[in-house]
Coordinates of N, CA and C in Angstrom, one line a residue:
M107 N 10.1 36.9 68.2 CA 10.9 35.8 66.6 C 10.3 34.5 66.7
K108 N 11.0 33.8 67.8 CA 10.0 32.8 68.2 C 8.8 32.0 67.5
K109 N 8.0 33.0 67.8 CA 6.1 33.2 67.2 C 6.1 33.2 66.0
I110 N 6.7 33.9 65.8 CA 6.3 33.8 64.2 C 7.3 33.5 63.4
F111 N 7.9 32.4 63.6 CA 8.6 31.2 63.1 C 7.7 29.8 62.8
K112 N 7.1 30.2 64.7 CA 6.4 29.3 64.6 C 4.8 29.0 63.9
I113 N 4.2 30.8 64.0 CA 3.3 30.9 63.1 C 3.5 30.5 61.7
I114 N 4.7 30.9 61.1 CA 5.0 30.2 59.9 C 5.4 29.0 59.2
G115 N 6.0 28.2 60.3 CA 5.9 26.2 60.2 C 4.5 25.9 60.0
A116 N 3.5 27.0 61.1 CA 2.1 26.3 60.8 C 1.7 25.8 59.5
I117 N 1.7 27.1 59.7 CA 1.1 27.9 57.7 C 1.5 26.3 57.0
A118 N 3.4 26.5 56.8 CA 4.0 25.9 55.9 C 3.2 24.2 56.0
L119 N 3.3 23.9 57.2 CA 2.6 22.5 57.4 C 1.4 21.9 57.2
V120 N 0.3 23.2 57.1 CA -0.9 22.9 56.3 C -0.7 22.7 55.2
L121 N -0.1 23.5 54.7 CA -0.1 24.2 53.2 C 0.1 22.7 52.9
I122 N 1.4 21.6 53.9 CA 2.1 20.2 53.2 C 0.9 19.4 52.9
L123 N 0.4 19.5 53.9 CA -0.8 18.7 53.7 C -1.8 18.7 53.2
S124 N -2.3 19.6 52.7 CA -3.8 20.2 51.7 C -3.0 20.0 50.5
V125 N -1.8 20.3 50.0 CA -0.9 19.6 49.2 C -0.9 18.1 49.0
A126 N -1.2 16.9 50.1 CA -0.6 15.6 50.2 C -2.5 15.5 50.2
A127 N -3.1 15.7 50.9 CA -4.8 15.8 50.4 C -4.7 15.2 49.4
F128 N -4.5 16.5 48.1 CA -5.3 16.4 47.1 C -4.6 15.9 46.4
L129 N -3.7 15.4 46.3 CA -2.6 14.3 45.3 C -3.9 13.6 45.8
Y130 N -3.9 12.8 46.9 CA -3.9 11.6 47.5 C -5.7 11.2 47.3
F131 N -6.6 12.3 47.0 CA -7.8 11.8 46.9 C -8.5 12.3 45.8
S132 N -7.6 13.1 44.7 CA -7.6 13.4 43.6 C -7.2 12.1 42.5
S133 N -6.4 12.2 42.7 CA -4.8 11.1 41.9 C -6.5 9.6 41.6
K134 N -6.2 9.1 40.3 CA -7.3 8.4 39.5 C -6.3 7.2 39.6
P135 N -6.8 5.7 39.8 CA -5.5 5.0 39.0 C -6.3 4.7 37.4
L136 N -4.9 4.0 36.6 CA -4.8 4.0 34.9 C -5.9 3.0 35.2
P137 N -7.1 2.7 34.4 CA -8.1 2.1 34.0 C -6.9 0.5 33.1
E138 N -8.0 -0.1 33.3 CA -7.8 -1.1 32.0 C -8.9 -0.8 31.0
G139 N -8.1 -1.1 30.0 CA -9.0 -1.3 28.4 C -9.0 -2.5 27.7
E140 N -9.6 -2.4 26.9 CA -9.7 -3.9 25.9 C -9.3 -3.5 24.9
A141 N -7.9 -4.0 24.3 CA -7.8 -4.0 22.9 C -8.3 -4.5 21.9
G142 N -8.6 -4.0 20.5 CA -9.1 -4.7 19.5 C -10.0 -3.9 18.4
I143 N -10.6 -4.2 18.0 CA -11.3 -4.6 16.6 C -12.5 -2.8 17.4
K144 N -13.4 -3.3 18.2 CA -13.4 -1.9 18.9 C -12.8 -0.6 19.1
A145 N -11.0 -0.6 19.7 CA -10.5 0.2 20.1 C -9.5 0.8 18.2
E146 N -10.0 0.1 17.8 CA -9.1 0.4 16.3 C -10.4 1.3 15.7
A147 N -11.3 0.8 15.6 CA -12.5 1.6 14.8 C -13.0 3.2 15.8
L148 N -13.0 3.3 17.0 CA -13.2 4.5 17.4 C -11.8 5.8 16.5
T149 N -10.7 4.5 16.8 CA -9.3 5.3 16.3 C -9.6 6.2 15.1
D150 N -10.0 4.8 14.5 CA -10.4 5.3 12.5 C -11.7 6.7 12.5
K151 N -12.4 6.4 13.7 CA -13.6 7.7 13.3 C -13.1 9.1 14.3
I152 N -12.0 9.2 14.8 CA -11.5 10.3 15.6 C -10.7 10.4 15.0
Q153 N -9.7 10.1 13.7 CA -9.0 10.7 13.0 C -10.0 10.9 11.6
T154 N -11.3 10.4 10.9 CA -11.7 10.9 10.1 C -12.1 12.4 10.3
A155 N -12.0 12.1 11.5 CA -13.0 13.5 12.4 C -12.1 14.6 12.7
I156 N -10.6 14.4 12.2 CA -9.8 16.0 12.7 C -8.8 15.8 11.3
N157 N -9.3 14.9 10.5 CA -8.5 14.8 9.3 C -7.5 14.5 9.1
Q158 N -6.9 13.6 10.0 CA -5.8 12.9 9.9 C -4.8 12.7 8.5
K159 N -5.6 12.4 7.6 CA -5.1 12.1 6.4 C -4.1 14.0 5.7
A160 N -5.1 14.7 6.1 CA -4.8 16.4 5.9 C -3.3 17.1 6.9
W161 N -3.6 16.2 8.1 CA -2.0 16.4 8.9 C -1.3 15.6 8.5
D162 N -1.7 14.6 7.8 CA 0.0 13.9 7.1 C 0.5 14.3 6.2
S163 N 0.1 15.2 5.1 CA 0.2 15.8 4.5 C 0.8 17.4 4.1
T164 N 0.4 17.9 5.6 CA 1.1 18.9 5.7 C 2.5 19.2 6.2
A165 N 3.1 20.3 6.0 CA 5.1 19.9 5.5 C 5.3 20.7 6.8
A166 N 4.5 22.0 7.1 CA 5.4 23.2 7.7 C 3.8 23.3 8.9
I167 N 5.0 24.0 10.0 CA 3.7 24.1 10.9 C 4.1 25.5 11.6
A168 N 3.0 26.5 12.3 CA 4.2 27.5 12.9 C 3.2 27.7 14.6
F169 N 3.5 28.1 15.7 CA 2.9 28.3 17.0 C 3.7 28.4 17.6
T170 N 2.6 29.6 18.6 CA 3.1 30.2 20.1 C 2.4 29.0 21.3
F171 N 3.5 28.9 22.0 CA 2.5 27.9 22.8 C 2.7 28.9 24.8
R172 N 1.3 29.6 24.8 CA 1.4 30.2 26.6 C 2.3 31.3 26.3
G173 N 1.8 31.6 24.8 CA 2.2 33.5 24.9 C 4.4 33.1 25.0
I174 N 4.6 32.5 25.3 CA 6.6 32.3 25.5 C 7.1 31.8 24.7
H175 N 6.7 30.3 23.9 CA 7.5 29.5 23.0 C 7.0 29.4 22.1
H176 N 7.7 30.2 20.9 CA 7.5 30.4 19.5 C 8.2 29.6 18.5
Y177 N 6.9 29.0 18.0 CA 8.2 27.7 16.5 C 7.4 27.4 15.2
V178 N 8.8 26.9 14.6 CA 8.5 27.4 13.7 C 8.9 25.8 13.0
W179 N 8.0 24.7 12.3 CA 8.3 23.2 12.5 C 8.4 22.5 10.9
D180 N 9.6 22.5 10.7 CA 9.7 22.2 9.0 C 9.1 20.4 9.3
K181 N 8.5 19.8 9.2 CA 7.9 18.5 10.1 C 8.4 17.6 8.9
K182 N 8.4 17.7 7.3 CA 9.0 17.0 6.3 C 10.5 16.3 6.8
Q183 N 11.9 17.3 7.3 CA 12.7 17.6 7.2 C 13.2 17.2 8.4
N184 N 12.4 17.6 9.5 CA 12.4 17.3 11.1 C 13.5 18.3 11.3
L185 N 13.2 19.4 11.1 CA 14.0 20.7 11.5 C 12.9 21.8 12.2
V186 N 13.1 22.3 13.3 CA 12.8 23.6 14.3 C 13.7 24.2 14.3
Q187 N 13.2 25.6 14.6 CA 13.5 26.7 15.5 C 12.5 27.0 16.1
V188 N 13.0 26.9 17.4 CA 12.6 27.7 19.0 C 13.0 29.1 19.3
K189 N 12.1 29.8 20.0 CA 12.9 31.4 20.4 C 12.1 31.0 21.8
W190 N 13.2 31.5 22.7 CA 12.1 31.9 24.2 C 13.5 33.5 24.8
D191 N 12.1 33.4 25.4 CA 13.3 35.1 26.2 C 14.4 35.7 25.2
D192 N 15.9 35.2 25.7 CA 16.9 36.0 24.3 C 17.6 35.0 23.5
T193 N 16.8 33.8 24.3 CA 17.3 32.3 22.9 C 16.8 31.6 21.8
K194 N 17.0 31.9 20.9 CA 16.7 30.9 19.8 C 17.9 29.8 19.0
V195 N 16.8 28.7 19.1 CA 17.5 28.0 18.8 C 17.3 26.8 17.2
I196 N 17.8 26.7 16.6 CA 17.5 25.9 14.8 C 18.5 24.6 15.2
Y197 N 18.1 23.6 15.1 CA 18.3 22.3 14.9 C 17.0 21.3 14.9
N198 N 18.0 20.2 14.1 CA 17.2 19.2 14.1 C 16.5 18.2 14.8
N199 N 15.7 17.5 15.3 CA 14.6 17.0 16.3 C 15.3 16.0 16.3
K200 N 15.0 15.4 15.3 CA 16.3 13.8 14.9 C 17.2 13.6 15.5
T201 N 18.0 13.8 15.1 CA 20.0 14.1 15.6 C 20.0 15.0 16.7
L202 N 19.4 16.2 16.8 CA 19.6 16.8 18.0 C 20.9 17.9 18.0
E203 N 21.1 18.3 16.5 CA 22.1 18.7 16.1 C 21.5 19.6 15.6
G204 N 22.6 20.8 15.5 CA 22.1 22.5 15.4 C 22.5 24.0 15.7
V205 N 22.2 24.9 15.6 CA 22.6 26.2 16.1 C 21.8 27.1 17.0
A206 N 22.6 27.4 18.4 CA 21.7 28.2 19.2 C 22.2 29.8 19.5
Y207 N 21.8 30.4 19.5 CA 22.0 31.5 19.6 C 21.1 32.6 21.6
K208 N 22.5 32.9 21.7 CA 21.7 33.8 23.2 C 22.1 35.8 22.6
N209 N 21.0 36.3 22.5 CA 21.2 37.4 22.1 C 21.8 37.9 20.9
N210 N 21.0 37.0 19.7 CA 21.5 37.0 18.8 C 23.9 36.4 18.0
K211 N 23.8 36.3 19.5 CA 25.1 35.3 19.3 C 25.3 34.2 19.5
P212 N 25.6 34.1 19.0 CA 25.8 32.3 18.6 C 26.8 31.4 19.7
L213 N 26.4 30.3 20.3 CA 27.1 29.7 21.4 C 28.1 28.6 21.2
T214 N 28.9 28.6 21.5 CA 30.4 27.2 21.5 C 29.8 26.1 21.1
E215 N 30.8 25.7 20.5 CA 30.0 24.0 20.5 C 29.7 23.3 21.7
N216 N 30.2 23.9 22.6 CA 30.4 23.1 24.4 C 28.3 23.2 24.6
D217 N 28.4 25.1 25.1 CA 27.4 25.5 25.7 C 26.2 25.2 25.0
K218 N 26.3 24.9 23.1 CA 25.1 24.8 23.0 C 24.5 23.5 23.2
T219 N 25.0 22.6 23.5 CA 24.4 20.6 23.7 C 23.0 21.0 24.7
A220 N 23.6 21.6 25.3 CA 22.0 22.0 26.8 C 21.6 22.7 26.1
V221 N 21.6 23.7 25.2 CA 20.0 24.7 25.1 C 19.4 24.1 24.0
I222 N 20.5 23.0 23.4 CA 19.7 22.5 21.9 C 18.5 21.5 23.0
K223 N 19.3 20.5 23.7 CA 18.8 19.9 24.7 C 17.0 20.1 25.5
K224 N 17.7 21.4 25.9 CA 15.9 22.4 26.5 C 15.1 23.0 25.9
A225 N 16.0 23.1 24.4 CA 14.4 23.1 23.6 C 13.9 22.5 22.9
N226 N 14.5 20.9 22.8 CA 14.0 19.7 22.4 C 13.2 19.1 23.6
D227 N 13.3 19.5 24.7 CA 12.2 19.2 25.9 C 11.1 20.2 25.6
Y228 N 11.1 21.2 25.5 CA 10.0 22.3 25.4 C 9.3 22.3 24.1
F229 N 10.0 21.5 23.1 CA 9.1 21.6 21.4 C 8.3 20.0 22.2
N230 N 9.0 18.7 23.0 CA 8.3 17.8 23.2 C 6.8 17.8 23.3
N231 N 7.1 18.4 24.6 CA 5.8 18.8 25.5 C 4.7 19.6 24.8
D232 N 5.6 21.1 24.5 CA 4.5 22.0 23.5 C 3.7 21.4 22.5
S233 N 4.5 20.8 21.2 CA 4.4 20.6 20.3 C 3.0 19.2 20.1
F234 N 3.1 18.0 21.6 CA 1.9 17.6 21.6 C 0.8 18.4 22.2
W235 N 0.9 19.4 22.9 CA -0.6 19.7 23.1 C -1.2 20.6 21.7
L236 N -0.3 20.4 20.1 CA -1.3 20.7 19.2 C -1.5 19.9 19.0
I237 N -0.3 18.4 18.4 CA -0.8 17.4 17.8 C -1.3 16.2 18.3
A238 N -1.4 16.1 19.5 CA -1.7 14.9 20.1 C -2.6 13.6 19.4
P239 N -4.0 14.7 19.3 CA -4.4 13.6 18.1 C -4.6 12.8 16.9
F240 N -3.5 13.3 16.6 CA -2.6 12.9 15.0 C -1.8 11.6 15.8
K241 N -1.4 11.0 16.8 CA -0.3 10.9 17.1 C -0.6 9.3 17.9
L242 N -2.0 9.6 17.7 CA -2.9 7.9 18.5 C -2.3 6.6 17.6
R243 N -1.5 6.4 15.9 CA -1.2 5.4 16.0 C 0.1 5.2 15.4
D244 N 0.6 6.2 16.5 CA 2.2 6.4 16.3 C 3.1 4.8 16.7
A245 N 4.2 4.2 16.2 CA 5.2 4.1 16.5 C 5.4 3.4 18.5
G246 N 4.6 2.1 18.7 CA 4.7 2.1 19.9 C 4.0 2.8 21.5
T247 N 2.5 2.9 20.4 CA 1.2 3.7 21.1 C 0.1 1.6 21.1
T248 N -0.4 1.7 22.1 CA -1.6 0.9 22.2 C -2.6 1.1 23.0
R249 N -3.2 0.5 21.7 CA -4.5 1.6 22.1 C -6.0 0.3 22.5
S250 N -6.9 1.2 23.3 CA -7.4 0.0 24.0 C -9.0 1.1 24.3
I251 N -10.5 0.0 24.4 CA -10.8 1.1 24.6 C -11.7 1.0 26.5
V252 N -12.2 2.2 27.1 CA -12.7 2.0 28.6 C -13.8 2.1 28.7
I253 N -15.0 2.0 29.1 CA -16.4 2.1 29.5 C -16.4 3.1 30.7
Q254 N -16.7 4.3 30.2 CA -17.0 5.2 31.2 C -18.0 6.2 31.1
D255 N -18.9 6.7 32.0 CA -20.3 6.9 31.7 C -21.3 6.9 30.9
N256 N -21.0 5.2 30.4 CA -21.8 4.2 28.9 C -21.4 4.4 27.7
Q257 N -20.0 5.5 28.3 CA -19.6 5.9 26.8 C -18.0 5.2 26.3
E258 N -18.0 5.2 25.6 CA -16.8 4.4 24.5 C -15.5 5.8 24.9
A259 N -14.6 5.3 25.8 CA -13.3 6.1 25.8 C -11.9 5.7 25.0
L260 N -10.9 6.3 24.5 CA -9.8 5.3 23.8 C -8.8 5.8 24.7
L261 N -7.9 5.1 25.1 CA -6.4 4.9 25.8 C -5.7 4.8 25.3
I262 N -4.4 5.6 25.0 CA -3.7 5.8 24.1 C -2.2 5.5 25.5
T263 N -1.4 4.4 25.6 CA -0.5 4.4 26.2 C 0.6 4.8 25.1
Y264 N 1.9 5.5 25.2 CA 3.1 5.5 24.8 C 4.2 4.9 25.2
A265 N 4.8 3.9 24.3 CA 5.6 2.4 24.9 C 7.0 3.6 24.7
S266 N 7.1 4.6 23.7 CA 8.5 5.2 23.4 C 8.3 6.4 22.6
G267 N 9.2 7.5 22.2 CA 8.6 8.4 21.4 C 9.0 9.8 23.3
G268 N 9.3 10.7 22.3 CA 8.8 12.2 23.2 C 10.1 11.6 24.0
S269 N 10.2 12.6 25.0 CA 10.5 13.4 26.1 C 10.1 11.9 27.6
T270 N 8.7 11.9 27.3 CA 8.3 11.1 28.6 C 7.7 10.0 28.3
P271 N 8.3 8.6 27.5 CA 8.0 7.4 27.5 C 6.7 7.0 28.6
G272 N 5.8 6.2 28.2 CA 5.0 5.4 29.1 C 4.0 6.3 29.9
D273 N 4.1 7.7 29.0 CA 2.8 8.0 29.6 C 1.1 7.5 29.1
S274 N 0.1 7.6 29.7 CA -1.2 7.2 29.1 C -1.8 8.7 29.4
Y275 N -3.1 8.4 28.1 CA -3.8 9.3 28.0 C -5.4 8.8 27.8
L276 N -6.3 8.9 28.2 CA -8.0 9.1 27.7 C -8.7 10.2 26.9
W277 N -9.1 9.2 26.3 CA -9.5 10.6 25.3 C -11.0 10.5 25.1
F278 N -11.8 11.4 25.6 CA -13.1 11.6 25.2 C -14.1 12.4 24.0
V279 N -14.4 11.6 23.8 CA -15.4 12.4 21.9 C -16.5 13.0 22.0
D280 N -16.5 13.3 21.5 CA -18.0 15.0 21.3 C -19.2 13.1 19.9
Q281 N -20.0 13.6 20.0 CA -21.4 12.4 19.0 C -20.6 13.0 17.7
N282 N -19.5 13.0 17.4 CA -18.9 13.5 16.1 C -17.6 13.4 16.1
Y283 N -16.9 12.5 16.7 CA -16.2 11.6 17.2 C -14.3 12.9 17.7
M284 N -15.2 13.9 17.7 CA -13.9 15.2 18.2 C -13.7 14.9 19.2
P285 N -12.3 15.0 19.5 CA -11.7 14.9 20.8 C -12.8 16.3 21.8
K286 N -13.0 16.1 22.7 CA -13.1 17.4 23.8 C -12.4 16.8 24.6
A287 N -11.6 16.6 25.8 CA -10.8 15.6 26.7 C -10.2 15.0 26.8
W288 N -9.2 15.1 27.5 CA -8.7 13.8 27.9 C -8.2 13.5 29.7
Q289 N -8.3 12.2 29.4 CA -7.5 12.2 31.3 C -6.0 12.1 31.1
M290 N -5.3 12.6 31.8 CA -3.3 11.8 32.0 C -2.9 11.1 32.4
W291 N -2.2 10.5 32.7 CA -1.3 9.5 34.0 C -0.2 9.5 32.8
V292 N 0.7 10.9 33.7 CA 2.1 11.0 32.8 C 3.0 10.9 34.1
S293 N 4.4 11.4 33.3 CA 5.5 11.3 34.8 C 5.6 12.8 34.9
I294 N 5.5 14.1 34.2 CA 5.6 15.1 35.1 C 4.2 15.5 36.0
I295 N 3.3 14.5 36.1 CA 1.9 15.1 36.9 C 1.9 14.3 38.0
P296 N 2.1 14.7 39.4 CA 1.9 13.6 40.4 C 0.6 12.8 40.5
V297 N -0.3 13.7 40.2 CA -1.8 13.4 40.0 C -2.3 12.4 38.8
G298 N -2.4 11.4 39.2 CA -3.6 10.3 37.9 C -4.7 10.9 37.2
G299 N -5.3 10.6 36.3 CA -5.9 10.8 36.0 C -6.8 12.3 35.9
I300 N -5.7 13.8 35.5 CA -6.1 15.4 35.9 C -7.1 14.9 34.5
E301 N -7.9 15.7 34.0 CA -8.7 15.6 33.0 C -8.2 17.6 31.9
T302 N -8.7 17.7 31.1 CA -7.9 18.9 30.5 C -9.2 18.8 29.1
S303 N -9.6 20.1 29.5 CA -10.3 20.2 27.6 C -9.5 19.8 26.5
W304 N -10.2 20.3 25.4 CA -9.3 19.7 23.8 C -10.7 20.8 23.6
D305 N -10.1 21.9 23.5 CA -11.4 23.0 22.3 C -11.1 24.1 21.7
D306 N -11.8 25.1 21.5 CA -11.4 25.9 20.6 C -10.7 25.5 18.9
W307 N -11.8 24.4 18.5 CA -11.0 23.8 17.0 C -11.0 25.1 16.6
Q308 N -9.9 24.8 15.1 CA -9.7 25.6 14.6 C -9.5 25.4 12.8
N309 N -10.1 25.4 12.1 CA -10.4 24.8 10.7 C -9.1 25.3 10.5
F310 N -8.2 24.3 9.2 CA -7.2 25.0 8.5 C -7.0 24.3 6.5
A311 N -6.3 23.6 6.1 CA -6.4 23.9 4.7 C -6.5 22.8 4.2
N312 N -7.3 21.8 3.7 CA -7.9 20.8 3.8 C -8.5 20.3 4.4
G313 N -9.1 21.0 5.2 CA -10.0 20.4 6.0 C -9.7 20.0 7.3
L314 N -8.6 20.3 7.4 CA -7.2 20.1 9.0 C -8.2 20.7 10.3
K315 N -8.1 19.6 11.3 CA -9.0 20.5 12.5 C -7.7 20.3 14.0
I316 N -7.5 21.6 14.2 CA -6.7 21.6 15.4 C -7.2 22.0 16.6
A317 N -6.7 22.3 17.6 CA -7.9 22.3 19.2 C -6.6 23.2 19.3
T318 N -7.2 24.7 19.8 CA -6.0 25.9 20.1 C -6.0 26.1 21.7
N319 N -7.1 25.1 22.4 CA -7.6 26.1 24.4 C -7.6 24.3 24.8
H320 N -7.0 24.6 26.1 CA -6.9 23.6 26.6 C -7.6 24.0 28.4
K321 N -8.6 23.5 29.0 CA -8.8 23.7 30.4 C -9.2 22.7 30.6
G322 N -8.2 22.7 31.9 CA -8.5 22.6 33.2 C -7.8 22.8 34.2
L323 N -7.0 21.7 35.6 CA -6.1 22.3 36.8 C -5.4 23.2 36.0
F324 N -4.9 23.7 35.1 CA -4.1 24.2 34.1 C -4.6 24.6 32.9
D325 N -4.5 25.8 32.6 CA -4.8 26.5 31.2 C -4.0 26.8 30.2
L326 N -4.0 25.9 29.1 CA -2.9 26.1 28.1 C -3.7 27.1 26.4
K327 N -3.0 27.8 26.2 CA -3.4 27.9 25.0 C -2.1 28.1 23.6
L328 N -2.6 27.9 22.5 CA -1.9 27.9 21.4 C -2.6 29.1 20.5
E329 N -1.4 30.2 20.4 CA -1.7 30.8 19.2 C -0.7 31.2 17.9
N330 N -1.1 31.8 16.9 CA -0.6 32.3 16.0 C 0.0 30.8 15.2
V331 N -1.1 29.7 15.5 CA -1.3 28.5 14.2 C -1.5 28.6 12.9
K332 N -0.5 28.4 11.9 CA -0.5 28.4 11.0 C 0.3 26.9 10.6
T333 N -0.5 26.7 9.4 CA 0.0 25.1 8.9 C 0.4 25.8 7.0
G334 N 1.1 24.9 6.6 CA 1.0 25.4 5.1 C 2.5 24.1 4.4
Q335 N 2.7 24.0 3.3 CA 3.4 22.9 2.2 C 5.1 23.4 2.4
T336 N 4.9 25.4 2.7 CA 6.7 25.7 2.8 C 6.7 26.2 3.9
I337 N 8.2 26.4 4.7 CA 8.2 27.0 5.5 C 8.1 28.9 5.9
E338 N 8.0 29.1 4.4 CA 8.3 30.7 4.1 C 6.5 31.1 4.1
E339 N 5.6 29.9 4.1 CA 4.3 29.7 4.1 C 4.2 30.4 5.5
V340 N 4.4 29.7 6.4 CA 4.1 29.8 7.4 C 4.9 31.0 7.8
N341 N 6.2 31.3 7.8 CA 6.9 31.7 8.5 C 7.7 33.6 7.9
E342 N 6.2 34.3 7.2 CA 6.1 35.4 6.9 C 7.5 35.3 5.6
G343 N 7.9 34.6 4.7 CA 8.4 34.4 3.9 C 9.8 34.2 4.0
V344 N 10.3 34.0 5.3 CA 11.4 33.7 5.7 C 11.6 32.1 6.1
N345 N 13.0 31.7 5.6 CA 12.9 30.1 6.0 C 14.6 30.0 6.5
P346 N 14.1 30.1 8.2 CA 15.7 29.7 9.5 C 16.2 28.8 8.6
F347 N 16.1 27.7 8.6 CA 17.0 26.7 8.5 C 17.7 26.6 7.3
T348 N 18.4 27.5 6.6 CA 19.2 27.4 5.6 C 20.7 27.5 6.2
V349 N 20.7 28.1 7.9 CA 22.2 27.7 8.3 C 22.9 26.6 8.9
L350 N 21.9 25.2 8.5 CA 22.0 24.5 9.4 C 23.1 24.0 7.4

């Protein structure tokens, strides 16, 4: 028995050392960029390519993240419905006030607070994989140019907002200025500079473009993406926010 424990311990040690080595050799330092006219010009070109104006005028969105989190979002009113497992949460993502259900039974005032926060954390993370290219000029962002492989890349740092302020993203674009990948320096990932693709771009109303697939160290897929001007338009004629 002692021999078995020694073998298990040796395997665990090898795994720990392997992970530590991966983190050490894979991590990249956050690059320094140059803010100014060039950074703003590249931002303009990206926003034109993805049709920022169409996104700004979109009122309602529905999507599924990784097949497990299901969203309906009233962007104009800051209202979100999140469903996962046996849980449904309907709330205001600015005030974090709303209602929560388990197995279709409403939670008490005390119990729902933590569930709404969990739903909001899901929403902040999952929606970012849908709309990050439209947040290049959010309040609290800084933009700068970084030269990699003789090409301009756009470094965005978020000083505030979401669940993890302080995160940075280096955007790479194709010849048409469509985002094709980014590298991330984020608090929830211990490795700096992990790269993930932005692909499977789909066209929506008024020329809006949204990427629905991300490949990298981990792959993320967004499905059932719908956009519109009313909640009923994206949610099979139903407005879940009448309960608020």
